mmCIF file of C-alpha atoms in Angstrom:
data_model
loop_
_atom_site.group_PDB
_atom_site.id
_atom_site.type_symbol
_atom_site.label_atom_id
_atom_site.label_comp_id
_atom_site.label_asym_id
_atom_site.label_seq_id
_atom_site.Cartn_x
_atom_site.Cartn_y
_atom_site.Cartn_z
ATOM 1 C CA UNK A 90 90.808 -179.703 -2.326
ATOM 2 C CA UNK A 91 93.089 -181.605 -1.086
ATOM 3 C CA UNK A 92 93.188 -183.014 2.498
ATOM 4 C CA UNK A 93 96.287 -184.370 4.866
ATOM 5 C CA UNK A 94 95.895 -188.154 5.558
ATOM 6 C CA UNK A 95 95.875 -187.027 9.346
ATOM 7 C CA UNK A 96 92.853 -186.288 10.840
ATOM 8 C CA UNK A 97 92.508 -182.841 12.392
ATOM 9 C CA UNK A 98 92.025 -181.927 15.724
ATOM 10 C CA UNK A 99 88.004 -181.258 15.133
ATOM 11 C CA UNK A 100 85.660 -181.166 12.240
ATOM 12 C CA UNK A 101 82.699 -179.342 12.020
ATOM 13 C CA UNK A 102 79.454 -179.659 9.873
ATOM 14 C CA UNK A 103 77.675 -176.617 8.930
ATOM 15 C CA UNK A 104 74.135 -176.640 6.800
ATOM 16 C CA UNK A 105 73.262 -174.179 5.097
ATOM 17 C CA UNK A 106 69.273 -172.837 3.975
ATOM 18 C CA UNK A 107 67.888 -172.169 7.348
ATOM 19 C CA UNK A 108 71.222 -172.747 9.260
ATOM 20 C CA UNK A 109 73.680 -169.764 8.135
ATOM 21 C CA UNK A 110 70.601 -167.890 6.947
ATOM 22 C CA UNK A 111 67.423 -167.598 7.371
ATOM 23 C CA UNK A 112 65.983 -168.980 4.164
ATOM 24 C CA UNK A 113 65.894 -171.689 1.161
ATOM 25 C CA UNK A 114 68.334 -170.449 -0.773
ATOM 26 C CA UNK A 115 66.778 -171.687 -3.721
ATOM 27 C CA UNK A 116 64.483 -169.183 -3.245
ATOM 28 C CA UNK A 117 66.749 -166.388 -2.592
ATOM 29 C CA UNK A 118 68.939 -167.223 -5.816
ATOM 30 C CA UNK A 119 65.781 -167.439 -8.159
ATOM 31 C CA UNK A 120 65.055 -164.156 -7.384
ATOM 32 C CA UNK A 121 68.367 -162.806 -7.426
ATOM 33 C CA UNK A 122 68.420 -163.983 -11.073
ATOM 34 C CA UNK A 123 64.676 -162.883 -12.371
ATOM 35 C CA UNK A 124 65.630 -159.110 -10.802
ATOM 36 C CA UNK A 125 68.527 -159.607 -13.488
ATOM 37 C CA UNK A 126 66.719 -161.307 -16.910
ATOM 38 C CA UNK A 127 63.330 -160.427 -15.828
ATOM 39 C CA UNK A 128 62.105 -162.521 -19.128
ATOM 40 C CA UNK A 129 63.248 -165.837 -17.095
ATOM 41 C CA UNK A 130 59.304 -165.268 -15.596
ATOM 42 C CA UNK A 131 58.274 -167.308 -18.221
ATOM 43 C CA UNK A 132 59.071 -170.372 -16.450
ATOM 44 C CA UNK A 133 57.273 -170.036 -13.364
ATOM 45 C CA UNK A 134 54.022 -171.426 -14.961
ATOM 46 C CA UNK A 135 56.269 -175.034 -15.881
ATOM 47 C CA UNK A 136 56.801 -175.220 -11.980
ATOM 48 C CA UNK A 137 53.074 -174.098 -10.334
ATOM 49 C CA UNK A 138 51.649 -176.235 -13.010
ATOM 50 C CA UNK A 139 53.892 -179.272 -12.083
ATOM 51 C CA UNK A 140 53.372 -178.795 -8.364
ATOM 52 C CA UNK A 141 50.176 -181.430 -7.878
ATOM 53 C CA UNK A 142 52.742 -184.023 -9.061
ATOM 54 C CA UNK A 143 55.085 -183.777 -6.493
ATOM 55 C CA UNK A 144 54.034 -186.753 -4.684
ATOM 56 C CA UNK A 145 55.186 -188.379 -8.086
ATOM 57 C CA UNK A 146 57.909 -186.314 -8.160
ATOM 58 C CA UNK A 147 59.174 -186.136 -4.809
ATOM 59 C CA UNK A 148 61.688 -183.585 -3.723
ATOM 60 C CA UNK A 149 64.280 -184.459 -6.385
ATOM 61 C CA UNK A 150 62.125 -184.314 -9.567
ATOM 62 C CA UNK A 151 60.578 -180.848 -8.063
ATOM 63 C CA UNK A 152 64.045 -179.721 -7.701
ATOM 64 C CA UNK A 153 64.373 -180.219 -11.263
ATOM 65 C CA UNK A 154 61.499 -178.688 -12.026
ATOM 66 C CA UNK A 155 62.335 -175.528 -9.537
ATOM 67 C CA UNK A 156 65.445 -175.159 -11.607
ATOM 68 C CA UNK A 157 63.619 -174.888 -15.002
ATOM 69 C CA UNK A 158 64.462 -171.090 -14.776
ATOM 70 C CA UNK A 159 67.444 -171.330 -15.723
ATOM 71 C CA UNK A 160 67.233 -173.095 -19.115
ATOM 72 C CA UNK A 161 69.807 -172.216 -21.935
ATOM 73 C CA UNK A 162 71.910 -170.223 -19.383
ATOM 74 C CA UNK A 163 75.543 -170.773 -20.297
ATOM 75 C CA UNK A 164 78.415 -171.887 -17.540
ATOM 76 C CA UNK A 165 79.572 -168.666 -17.469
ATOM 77 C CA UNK A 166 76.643 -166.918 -17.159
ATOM 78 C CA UNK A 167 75.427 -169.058 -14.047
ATOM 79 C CA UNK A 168 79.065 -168.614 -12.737
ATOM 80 C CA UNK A 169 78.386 -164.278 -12.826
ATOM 81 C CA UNK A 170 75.213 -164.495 -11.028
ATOM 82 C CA UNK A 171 76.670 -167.302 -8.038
ATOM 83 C CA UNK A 172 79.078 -165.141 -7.329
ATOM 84 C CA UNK A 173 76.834 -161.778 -7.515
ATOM 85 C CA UNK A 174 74.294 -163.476 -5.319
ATOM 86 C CA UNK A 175 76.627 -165.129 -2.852
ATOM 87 C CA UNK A 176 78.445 -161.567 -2.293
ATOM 88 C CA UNK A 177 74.319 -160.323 -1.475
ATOM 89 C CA UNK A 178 73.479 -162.861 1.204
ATOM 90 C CA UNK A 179 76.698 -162.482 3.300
ATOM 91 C CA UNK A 180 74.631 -159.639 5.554
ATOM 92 C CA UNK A 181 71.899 -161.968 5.824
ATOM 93 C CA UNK A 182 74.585 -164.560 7.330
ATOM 94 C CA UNK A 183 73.189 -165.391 10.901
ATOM 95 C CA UNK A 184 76.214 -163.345 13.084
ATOM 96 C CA UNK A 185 75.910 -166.095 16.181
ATOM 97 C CA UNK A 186 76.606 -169.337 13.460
ATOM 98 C CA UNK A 187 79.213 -167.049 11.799
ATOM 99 C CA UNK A 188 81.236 -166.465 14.859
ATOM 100 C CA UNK A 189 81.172 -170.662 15.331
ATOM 101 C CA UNK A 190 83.020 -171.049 11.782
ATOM 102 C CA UNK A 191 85.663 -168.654 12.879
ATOM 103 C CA UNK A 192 85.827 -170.695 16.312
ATOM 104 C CA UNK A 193 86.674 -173.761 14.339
ATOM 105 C CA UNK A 194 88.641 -172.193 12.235
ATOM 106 C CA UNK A 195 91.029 -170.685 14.820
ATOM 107 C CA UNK A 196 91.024 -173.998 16.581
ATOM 108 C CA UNK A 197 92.128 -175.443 13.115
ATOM 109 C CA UNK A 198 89.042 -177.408 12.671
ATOM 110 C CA UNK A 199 88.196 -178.792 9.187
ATOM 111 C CA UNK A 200 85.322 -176.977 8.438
ATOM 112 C CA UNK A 201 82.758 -177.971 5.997
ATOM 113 C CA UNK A 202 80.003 -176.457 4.387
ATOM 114 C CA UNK A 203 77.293 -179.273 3.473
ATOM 115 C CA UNK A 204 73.959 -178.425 1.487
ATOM 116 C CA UNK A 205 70.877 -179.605 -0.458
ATOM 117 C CA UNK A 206 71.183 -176.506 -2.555
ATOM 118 C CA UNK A 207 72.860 -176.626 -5.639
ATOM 119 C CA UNK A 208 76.600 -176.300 -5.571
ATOM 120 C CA UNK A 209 77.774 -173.731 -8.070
ATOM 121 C CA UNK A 210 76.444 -171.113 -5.743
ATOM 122 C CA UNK A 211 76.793 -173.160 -2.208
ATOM 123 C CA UNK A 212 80.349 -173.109 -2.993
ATOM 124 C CA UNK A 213 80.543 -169.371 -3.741
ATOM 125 C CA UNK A 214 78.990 -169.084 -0.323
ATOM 126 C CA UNK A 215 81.615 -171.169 1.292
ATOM 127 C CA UNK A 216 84.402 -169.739 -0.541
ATOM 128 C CA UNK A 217 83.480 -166.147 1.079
ATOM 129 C CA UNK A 218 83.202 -167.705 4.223
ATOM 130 C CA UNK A 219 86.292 -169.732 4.478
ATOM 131 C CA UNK A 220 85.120 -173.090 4.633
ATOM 132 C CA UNK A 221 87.383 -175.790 4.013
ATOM 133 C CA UNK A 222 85.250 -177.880 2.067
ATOM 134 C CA UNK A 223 81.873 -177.233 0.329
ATOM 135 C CA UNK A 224 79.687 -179.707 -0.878
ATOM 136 C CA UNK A 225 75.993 -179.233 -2.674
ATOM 137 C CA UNK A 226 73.701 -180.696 -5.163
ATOM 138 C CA UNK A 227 75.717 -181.621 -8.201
ATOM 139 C CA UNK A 228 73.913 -179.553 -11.193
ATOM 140 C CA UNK A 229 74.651 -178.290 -14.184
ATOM 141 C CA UNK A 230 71.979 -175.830 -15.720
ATOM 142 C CA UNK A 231 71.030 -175.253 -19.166
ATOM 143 C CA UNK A 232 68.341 -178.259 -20.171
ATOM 144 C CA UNK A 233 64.376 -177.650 -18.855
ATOM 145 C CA UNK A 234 64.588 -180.178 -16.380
ATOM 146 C CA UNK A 235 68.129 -180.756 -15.395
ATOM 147 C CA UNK A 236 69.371 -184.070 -14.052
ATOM 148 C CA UNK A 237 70.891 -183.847 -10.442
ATOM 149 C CA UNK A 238 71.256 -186.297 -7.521
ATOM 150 C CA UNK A 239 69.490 -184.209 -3.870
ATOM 151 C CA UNK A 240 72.257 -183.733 -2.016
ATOM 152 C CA UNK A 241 70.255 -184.314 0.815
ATOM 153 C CA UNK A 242 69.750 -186.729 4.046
ATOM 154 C CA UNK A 243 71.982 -189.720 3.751
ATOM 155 C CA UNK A 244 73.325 -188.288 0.747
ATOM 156 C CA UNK A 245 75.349 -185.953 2.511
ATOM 157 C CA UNK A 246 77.060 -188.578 4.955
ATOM 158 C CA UNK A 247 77.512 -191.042 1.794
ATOM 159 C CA UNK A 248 79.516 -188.011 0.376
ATOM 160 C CA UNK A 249 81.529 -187.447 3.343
ATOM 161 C CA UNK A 250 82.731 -191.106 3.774
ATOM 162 C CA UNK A 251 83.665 -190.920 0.232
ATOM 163 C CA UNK A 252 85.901 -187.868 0.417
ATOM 164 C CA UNK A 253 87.576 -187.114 3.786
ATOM 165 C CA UNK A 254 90.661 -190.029 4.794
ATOM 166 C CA UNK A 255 89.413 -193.080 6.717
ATOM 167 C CA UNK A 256 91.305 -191.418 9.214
ATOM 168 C CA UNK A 257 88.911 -188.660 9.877
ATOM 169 C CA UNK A 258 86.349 -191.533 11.144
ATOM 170 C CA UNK A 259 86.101 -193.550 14.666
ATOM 171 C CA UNK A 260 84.301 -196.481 13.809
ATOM 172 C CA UNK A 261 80.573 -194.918 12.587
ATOM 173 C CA UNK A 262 81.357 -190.765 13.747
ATOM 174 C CA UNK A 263 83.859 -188.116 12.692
ATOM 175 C CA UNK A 264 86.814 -187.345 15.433
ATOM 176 C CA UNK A 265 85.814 -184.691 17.583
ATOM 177 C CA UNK A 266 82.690 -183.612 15.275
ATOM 178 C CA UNK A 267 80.086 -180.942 15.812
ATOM 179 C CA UNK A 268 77.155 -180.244 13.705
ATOM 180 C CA UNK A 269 75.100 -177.790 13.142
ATOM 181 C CA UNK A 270 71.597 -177.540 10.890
ATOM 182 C CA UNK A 271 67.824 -176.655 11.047
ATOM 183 C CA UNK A 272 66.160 -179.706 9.784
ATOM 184 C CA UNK A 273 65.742 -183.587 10.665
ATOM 185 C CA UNK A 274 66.670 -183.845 7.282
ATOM 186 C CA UNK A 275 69.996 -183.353 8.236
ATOM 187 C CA UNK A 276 69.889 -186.110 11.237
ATOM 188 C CA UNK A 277 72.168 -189.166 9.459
ATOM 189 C CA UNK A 278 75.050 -186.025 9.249
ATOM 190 C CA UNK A 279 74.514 -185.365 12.705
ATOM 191 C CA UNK A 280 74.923 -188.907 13.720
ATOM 192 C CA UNK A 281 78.622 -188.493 12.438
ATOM 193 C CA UNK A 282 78.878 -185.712 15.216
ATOM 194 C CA UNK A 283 79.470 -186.193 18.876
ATOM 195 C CA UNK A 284 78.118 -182.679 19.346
ATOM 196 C CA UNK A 285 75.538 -180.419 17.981
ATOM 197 C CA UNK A 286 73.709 -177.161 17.894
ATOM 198 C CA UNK A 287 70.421 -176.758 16.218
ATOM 199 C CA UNK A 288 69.446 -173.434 14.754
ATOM 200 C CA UNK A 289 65.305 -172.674 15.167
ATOM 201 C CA UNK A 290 64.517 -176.072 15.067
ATOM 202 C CA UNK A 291 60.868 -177.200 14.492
ATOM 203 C CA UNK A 292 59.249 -179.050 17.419
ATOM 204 C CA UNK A 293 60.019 -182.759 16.453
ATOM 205 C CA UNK A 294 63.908 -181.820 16.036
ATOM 206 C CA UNK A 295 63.607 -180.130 19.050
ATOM 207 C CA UNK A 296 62.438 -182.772 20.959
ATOM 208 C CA UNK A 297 65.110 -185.295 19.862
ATOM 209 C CA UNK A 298 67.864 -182.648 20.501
ATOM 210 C CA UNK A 299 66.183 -181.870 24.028
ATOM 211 C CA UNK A 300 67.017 -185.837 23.984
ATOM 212 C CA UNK A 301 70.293 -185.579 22.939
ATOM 213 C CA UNK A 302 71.518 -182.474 24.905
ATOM 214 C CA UNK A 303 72.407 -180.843 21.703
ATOM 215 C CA UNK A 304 72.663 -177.208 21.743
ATOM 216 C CA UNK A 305 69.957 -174.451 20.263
ATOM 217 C CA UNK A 306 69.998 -171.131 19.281
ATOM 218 C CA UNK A 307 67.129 -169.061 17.871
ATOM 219 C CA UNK A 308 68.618 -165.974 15.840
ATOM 220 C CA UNK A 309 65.863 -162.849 14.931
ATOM 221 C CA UNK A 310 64.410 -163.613 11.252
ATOM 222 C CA UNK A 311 63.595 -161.065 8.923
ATOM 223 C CA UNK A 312 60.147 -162.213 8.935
ATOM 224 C CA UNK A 313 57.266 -160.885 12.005
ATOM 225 C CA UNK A 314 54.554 -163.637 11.639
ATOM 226 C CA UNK A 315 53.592 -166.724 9.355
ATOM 227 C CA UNK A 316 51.394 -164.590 6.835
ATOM 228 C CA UNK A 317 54.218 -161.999 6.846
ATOM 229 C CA UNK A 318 56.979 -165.178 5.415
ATOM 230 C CA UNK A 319 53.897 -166.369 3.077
ATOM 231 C CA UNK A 320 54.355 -162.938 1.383
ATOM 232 C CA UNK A 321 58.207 -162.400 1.577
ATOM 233 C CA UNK A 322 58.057 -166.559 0.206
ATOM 234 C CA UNK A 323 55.888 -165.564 -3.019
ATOM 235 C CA UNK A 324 57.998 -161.913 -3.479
ATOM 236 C CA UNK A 325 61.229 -164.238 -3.693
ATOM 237 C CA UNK A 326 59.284 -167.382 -6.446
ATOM 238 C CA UNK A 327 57.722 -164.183 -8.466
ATOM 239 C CA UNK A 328 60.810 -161.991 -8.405
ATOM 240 C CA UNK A 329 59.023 -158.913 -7.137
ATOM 241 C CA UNK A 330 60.837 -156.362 -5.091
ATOM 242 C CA UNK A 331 64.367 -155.295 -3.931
ATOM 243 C CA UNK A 332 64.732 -157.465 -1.075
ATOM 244 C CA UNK A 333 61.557 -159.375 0.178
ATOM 245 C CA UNK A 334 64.298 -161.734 2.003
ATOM 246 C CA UNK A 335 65.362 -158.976 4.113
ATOM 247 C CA UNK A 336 68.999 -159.631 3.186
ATOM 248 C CA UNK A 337 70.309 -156.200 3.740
ATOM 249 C CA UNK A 338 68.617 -155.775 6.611
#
């Protein structure tokens, strides 16, 4: 898209897996497309038997691996299920962190949808949801392993500089910025922000948010107890049952 040269009068950040909803949405789409070609199965075993070498790896090369599912798949083809499964997860969309994008929104806040998860269905997501601007891993499927640069950490911030007007930035932050994630991954984009809320965040973001003053909110997940997000977690890799991720409720 493109953006006016002057800034506007707030921007906000929004993450997505465990911010807007309650899970990886890498899991959530891989299941969304095994329900659909249930034959895609047969790729589960290049993954599980790959997993020992993710300290080789790391979380880029597994993400490569993760996405071996989807070999041979054509554009169009990926393009039908994004927009399938982004239309699924908008019930699962956590109603507190949905009313904050229309807040910005109505205060005519950029608003910007920033995510590790790959972008031809992150920006299906953000397209239902308004967001100005939607930015994910950069993938294109089709080959076993295919390349990709993690959207992730300081990739996300290195992004931002690159595409919003110099005039969107005072000195190292964003003009009146707020930002909201789950994860310390996510803590370079939230030094950007002069404001921040922090959606069930684990006890070491927490404690540096406790720090900061940041805001927190702790919306119900679908899941009761850690054994009972094991299962839901293996349901969603395995593609078995309707909705292990609770989407519809």
């Amino acid at each position: 898209m493109s953006l006016p040269a002057e800034p506007p009068p707030g921007i906000a950040l929004f993450d997505l897996d465990g911010t807007l909803i309650p899970w990886d949405c890498q899991l959530l789409f891989r299941h969304h497309v095994v329900r659909r070609e249930p034959w895609r199965r047969v790729y589960l075993p290049v993954f599980l038997g790959l997993l020992p070498f993710y300290p080789i790896l790391k979380t880029e090369g597994m993400k490569r691996v993760f996405l071996s599912y989807l070999r041979g798949m054509s554009p169009e083809k990926v393009a039908e299920h994004a927009e399938s499964f982004a239309s699924s997860v908008m019930p699962a969309i956590y109603p507190g962190v949905r009313a904050e994008i229309e807040r910005h929104r109505r205060a005519g806040h950029l608003v910007v949808l920033t995510s590790a998860s790959p972008e031809f269905y992150v920006s299906e997501i953000g397209r239902l949801l308004g967001f100005d601007l939607v930015l994910g891993t950069v993938v294109t499927p089709g080959e076993l392993f295919p390349d990709l640069e993690n959207h992730k950490g300081a990739a996300k911030v290195a992004r931002l500089r690159a595409l919003l007007p110099a005039a969107y930035f005072d000195g190292a932050q964003l003009r009146n910025c707020h930002g909201y994630t789950d994860s310390t991954a996510d803590l370079p984009m939230l030094e950007l922000c002069q404001q921040a809320t922090l959606v069930n965040p684990k006890p070491e973001l927490l404690e540096i948010g406790t720090r900061n003053g940041w805001q927190v909110v702790r919306p119900a997940r679908p899941w009761k107890a850690k054994a009972d997000f094991i299962i839901r977690s293996l349901k969603l890799l395995f593609g078995i049952g309707e909705d292990p991720g609770g989407l519809r409720g």
